[in-house]
CSV table of C-alpha atoms and ligand atoms in Angstrom, one decimal:
chain,number,residue,atom,x,y,z
A,1,UNK,CA,-3.6,-15.1,35.4
A,2,UNK,CA,-3.5,-11.3,35.3
A,3,UNK,CA,0.0,-11.3,33.9
A,4,UNK,CA,-1.1,-13.6,31.1
A,5,UNK,CA,-4.0,-11.2,30.3
A,6,UNK,CA,-1.6,-8.2,30.2
A,7,UNK,CA,0.8,-10.1,28.0
A,8,UNK,CA,-2.0,-10.9,25.6
A,9,UNK,CA,-3.1,-7.3,25.4
A,10,UNK,CA,0.5,-6.1,24.8
A,11,UNK,CA,0.9,-8.6,22.0
A,12,UNK,CA,-2.1,-7.2,20.2
A,13,UNK,CA,-0.9,-3.8,19.1
A,14,UNK,CA,1.9,-5.3,16.9
A,15,UNK,CA,-0.3,-6.7,14.1
A,16,UNK,CA,-2.5,-3.6,14.3
A,17,UNK,CA,0.5,-1.4,13.8
A,18,UNK,CA,1.7,-3.5,11.0
A,19,UNK,CA,-1.5,-2.7,9.1
A,20,UNK,CA,-0.7,1.1,9.2
A,21,UNK,CA,1.8,0.8,6.3
A,22,UNK,CA,0.4,-2.0,4.2
A,23,UNK,CA,0.7,-2.4,0.4
A,24,UNK,CA,-2.0,-0.3,-1.1
A,25,UNK,CA,-5.5,-1.7,-1.2
A,26,UNK,CA,-6.6,-2.3,-4.8
A,27,UNK,CA,-10.2,-1.2,-5.5
A,28,UNK,CA,-11.8,-2.2,-8.8
A,29,UNK,CA,-14.3,0.1,-10.4
A,30,UNK,CA,-16.0,-0.8,-13.6
A,31,UNK,CA,-17.2,1.8,-16.1
A,32,UNK,CA,-19.7,0.7,-18.7
A,33,UNK,CA,-22.7,2.0,-20.7
A,34,UNK,CA,-23.9,3.8,-18.5
A,35,UNK,CA,-23.0,3.1,-15.0
A,36,UNK,CA,-20.2,2.8,-12.4
A,37,UNK,CA,-19.9,-0.5,-10.6
A,38,UNK,CA,-19.9,-0.2,-7.6
A,39,UNK,CA,-22.0,2.9,-7.7
A,40,UNK,CA,-21.1,3.7,-4.1
A,41,UNK,CA,-17.4,3.4,-3.5
A,42,UNK,CA,-16.3,3.2,0.1
A,43,UNK,CA,-12.7,3.9,1.1
A,44,UNK,CA,-10.7,4.2,4.3
A,45,UNK,CA,-9.3,7.7,5.1
A,46,UNK,CA,-5.5,7.7,5.1
A,47,UNK,CA,-5.2,4.2,3.7
A,48,UNK,CA,-3.3,4.2,0.3
A,49,UNK,CA,-5.3,2.8,-2.5
A,50,UNK,CA,-4.9,1.8,-6.1
A,51,UNK,CA,-8.1,2.6,-8.0
A,52,UNK,CA,-8.2,0.2,-11.0
A,53,UNK,CA,-10.7,1.7,-13.4
A,54,UNK,CA,-11.8,-0.7,-16.1
A,55,UNK,CA,-13.9,0.4,-19.0
A,56,UNK,CA,-15.9,-2.6,-20.3
A,57,UNK,CA,-17.7,-0.6,-23.0
A,58,UNK,CA,-16.4,0.1,-26.5
A,59,UNK,CA,-16.7,3.9,-26.1
A,60,UNK,CA,-14.7,6.2,-23.8
A,61,UNK,CA,-15.8,7.1,-20.3
A,62,UNK,CA,-14.2,9.0,-17.5
A,63,UNK,CA,-14.1,9.0,-13.8
A,64,UNK,CA,-14.7,12.6,-12.8
A,65,UNK,CA,-14.4,13.5,-9.1
A,66,UNK,CA,-12.5,16.8,-8.8
A,67,UNK,CA,-13.1,17.3,-5.1
A,68,UNK,CA,-12.1,13.7,-4.3
A,69,UNK,CA,-8.8,14.1,-6.1
A,70,UNK,CA,-8.1,17.6,-4.8
A,71,UNK,CA,-8.6,16.4,-1.2
A,72,UNK,CA,-6.4,13.2,-1.7
A,73,UNK,CA,-2.7,13.1,-1.3
A,74,UNK,CA,0.0,11.4,-3.3
A,75,UNK,CA,-2.1,11.2,-6.4
A,76,UNK,CA,-0.2,9.2,-9.0
A,77,UNK,CA,-1.7,8.5,-12.4
A,78,UNK,CA,-3.4,10.1,-15.4
A,79,UNK,CA,-5.6,12.6,-13.4
A,80,UNK,CA,-6.3,15.7,-15.4
A,81,UNK,CA,-8.3,18.5,-13.8
A,82,UNK,CA,-10.0,16.0,-11.5
A,83,UNK,CA,-10.8,13.5,-14.2
A,84,UNK,CA,-9.4,10.2,-15.4
A,85,UNK,CA,-10.2,9.3,-19.0
A,86,UNK,CA,-10.6,5.5,-19.6
A,87,UNK,CA,-10.7,4.5,-23.3
A,88,UNK,CA,-12.9,1.6,-24.4
A,89,UNK,CA,-11.8,-1.8,-23.3
A,90,UNK,CA,-8.9,-0.5,-21.3
A,91,UNK,CA,-7.9,-0.2,-17.6
A,92,UNK,CA,-6.2,2.8,-15.9
A,93,UNK,CA,-4.7,2.8,-12.5
A,94,UNK,CA,-4.5,5.7,-10.1
A,95,UNK,CA,-2.8,5.6,-6.8
A,96,UNK,CA,-3.6,7.9,-3.9
A,97,UNK,CA,-4.4,8.3,-0.3
A,98,UNK,CA,-7.9,9.5,0.2
A,99,UNK,CA,-9.1,12.1,2.7
A,100,UNK,CA,-12.2,11.8,4.8
A,101,UNK,CA,-15.4,13.1,3.1
A,102,UNK,CA,-18.2,12.3,0.8
A,103,UNK,CA,-17.6,13.1,-2.9
A,104,UNK,CA,-19.6,13.1,-6.1
A,105,UNK,CA,-18.5,10.8,-9.0
A,106,UNK,CA,-19.7,11.1,-12.5
A,107,UNK,CA,-18.8,10.7,-16.2
A,108,UNK,CA,-18.7,14.0,-17.9
A,109,UNK,CA,-18.9,12.7,-21.4
A,110,UNK,CA,-22.0,14.2,-23.2
A,111,UNK,CA,-25.2,13.0,-21.6
A,112,UNK,CA,-23.5,10.1,-19.7
A,113,UNK,CA,-24.4,11.5,-16.3
A,114,UNK,CA,-28.0,11.8,-17.3
A,115,UNK,CA,-27.9,8.2,-18.6
A,116,UNK,CA,-26.8,7.1,-15.2
A,117,UNK,CA,-23.1,7.4,-14.9
A,118,UNK,CA,-22.9,8.9,-11.4
A,119,UNK,CA,-22.1,7.7,-8.0
A,120,UNK,CA,-20.5,8.5,-4.7
A,121,UNK,CA,-17.2,8.1,-3.0
A,122,UNK,CA,-17.4,7.8,0.8
A,123,UNK,CA,-14.2,8.0,2.7
A,124,UNK,CA,-14.4,7.3,6.4
B,1,CU,CU1,-19.4,7.7,-19.7
Protein backbone atom coordinates (compact mmCIF):
# COMPACT_ATOMS: atom_id res chain seq x y z
CA UNK A 1 0.00 0.00 0.00
CA UNK A 2 2.75 2.40 0.98
CA UNK A 3 4.72 1.54 -2.15
CA UNK A 4 1.72 2.38 -4.30
CA UNK A 5 1.36 5.75 -2.60
CA UNK A 6 5.06 6.56 -3.12
CA UNK A 7 4.82 5.56 -6.76
CA UNK A 8 1.80 7.81 -7.20
CA UNK A 9 3.61 10.75 -5.65
CA UNK A 10 6.67 10.18 -7.82
CA UNK A 11 4.51 10.12 -10.92
CA UNK A 12 3.09 13.56 -10.17
CA UNK A 13 6.11 15.79 -10.74
CA UNK A 14 6.36 14.82 -14.43
CA UNK A 15 3.28 16.68 -15.69
CA UNK A 16 4.10 19.58 -13.36
CA UNK A 17 7.61 19.86 -14.82
CA UNK A 18 6.20 19.68 -18.33
CA UNK A 19 4.26 22.89 -17.61
CA UNK A 20 7.45 24.82 -16.90
CA UNK A 21 8.24 25.18 -20.60
CA UNK A 22 4.85 25.39 -22.26
CA UNK A 23 3.86 27.29 -25.35
CA UNK A 24 3.26 30.89 -24.32
CA UNK A 25 -0.07 31.67 -22.80
CA UNK A 26 -2.06 34.05 -25.01
CA UNK A 27 -3.74 36.89 -23.16
CA UNK A 28 -6.27 39.00 -25.03
CA UNK A 29 -6.62 42.66 -24.13
CA UNK A 30 -9.17 44.84 -25.86
CA UNK A 31 -8.67 48.57 -26.26
CA UNK A 32 -11.70 50.70 -27.04
CA UNK A 33 -13.16 54.16 -26.43
CA UNK A 34 -12.20 54.51 -23.59
CA UNK A 35 -11.27 51.44 -21.64
CA UNK A 36 -9.08 48.39 -21.38
CA UNK A 37 -10.83 45.03 -21.14
CA UNK A 38 -9.93 43.42 -18.85
CA UNK A 39 -9.09 46.43 -16.76
CA UNK A 40 -7.13 44.30 -14.29
CA UNK A 41 -4.73 41.99 -16.10
CA UNK A 42 -3.34 39.09 -14.06
CA UNK A 43 -0.21 37.27 -15.26
CA UNK A 44 2.04 34.60 -13.83
CA UNK A 45 5.62 35.60 -13.01
CA UNK A 46 8.11 33.81 -15.24
CA UNK A 47 5.52 32.32 -17.56
CA UNK A 48 5.96 33.41 -21.19
CA UNK A 49 2.96 35.22 -22.54
CA UNK A 50 1.74 36.64 -25.82
CA UNK A 51 -0.25 39.80 -25.23
CA UNK A 52 -2.69 40.20 -28.09
CA UNK A 53 -3.79 43.81 -28.04
CA UNK A 54 -6.87 44.47 -30.14
CA UNK A 55 -8.19 47.94 -30.76
CA UNK A 56 -11.91 47.73 -31.49
CA UNK A 57 -12.24 51.48 -31.86
CA UNK A 58 -11.75 53.49 -35.02
CA UNK A 59 -9.11 55.78 -33.56
CA UNK A 60 -5.66 54.92 -32.25
CA UNK A 61 -4.91 53.85 -28.71
CA UNK A 62 -1.85 52.64 -26.94
CA UNK A 63 -0.91 50.20 -24.20
CA UNK A 64 1.51 52.17 -22.05
CA UNK A 65 3.18 50.33 -19.18
CA UNK A 66 6.85 51.37 -19.09
CA UNK A 67 7.67 49.75 -15.76
CA UNK A 68 5.98 46.51 -16.77
CA UNK A 69 7.96 46.26 -20.01
CA UNK A 70 11.22 47.34 -18.35
CA UNK A 71 10.89 44.60 -15.74
CA UNK A 72 9.95 41.89 -18.26
CA UNK A 73 12.44 39.76 -20.15
CA UNK A 74 12.51 38.61 -23.75
CA UNK A 75 10.26 41.41 -24.97
CA UNK A 76 9.50 40.84 -28.66
CA UNK A 77 7.21 43.17 -30.54
CA UNK A 78 6.59 46.82 -31.29
CA UNK A 79 7.28 48.25 -27.82
CA UNK A 80 8.70 51.78 -28.03
CA UNK A 81 9.66 53.51 -24.80
CA UNK A 82 7.31 51.33 -22.82
CA UNK A 83 4.36 51.80 -25.13
CA UNK A 84 2.64 49.78 -27.83
CA UNK A 85 0.65 51.74 -30.39
CA UNK A 86 -2.44 49.94 -31.68
CA UNK A 87 -4.09 51.59 -34.70
CA UNK A 88 -7.87 51.49 -35.02
CA UNK A 89 -9.37 48.10 -35.90
CA UNK A 90 -6.02 46.35 -35.65
CA UNK A 91 -4.29 43.84 -33.40
CA UNK A 92 -0.69 43.87 -32.23
CA UNK A 93 1.13 41.06 -30.46
CA UNK A 94 3.88 41.37 -27.91
CA UNK A 95 5.68 38.38 -26.49
CA UNK A 96 7.47 38.57 -23.14
CA UNK A 97 8.10 36.91 -19.82
CA UNK A 98 6.71 39.09 -17.03
CA UNK A 99 8.37 39.78 -13.69
CA UNK A 100 6.59 39.81 -10.38
CA UNK A 101 5.07 43.13 -9.44
CA UNK A 102 2.10 45.43 -9.79
CA UNK A 103 2.20 47.87 -12.68
CA UNK A 104 0.16 50.76 -13.97
CA UNK A 105 -1.38 50.57 -17.42
CA UNK A 106 -2.82 53.47 -19.36
CA UNK A 107 -3.34 54.98 -22.78
CA UNK A 108 -1.26 58.12 -23.19
CA UNK A 109 -3.21 59.57 -26.10
CA UNK A 110 -4.52 63.03 -25.22
CA UNK A 111 -7.10 62.82 -22.46
CA UNK A 112 -7.65 59.08 -22.85
CA UNK A 113 -6.40 58.26 -19.35
CA UNK A 114 -8.83 60.83 -17.95
CA UNK A 115 -11.62 59.28 -20.02
CA UNK A 116 -11.01 55.95 -18.36
CA UNK A 117 -8.21 54.21 -20.24
CA UNK A 118 -6.25 52.98 -17.28
CA UNK A 119 -5.78 49.69 -15.55
CA UNK A 120 -3.37 47.49 -13.69
CA UNK A 121 -1.15 44.54 -14.50
CA UNK A 122 -0.57 42.20 -11.57
CA UNK A 123 2.15 39.60 -11.93
CA UNK A 124 2.33 37.02 -9.16
CU1 LIG B 1 -6.65 55.61 -26.00
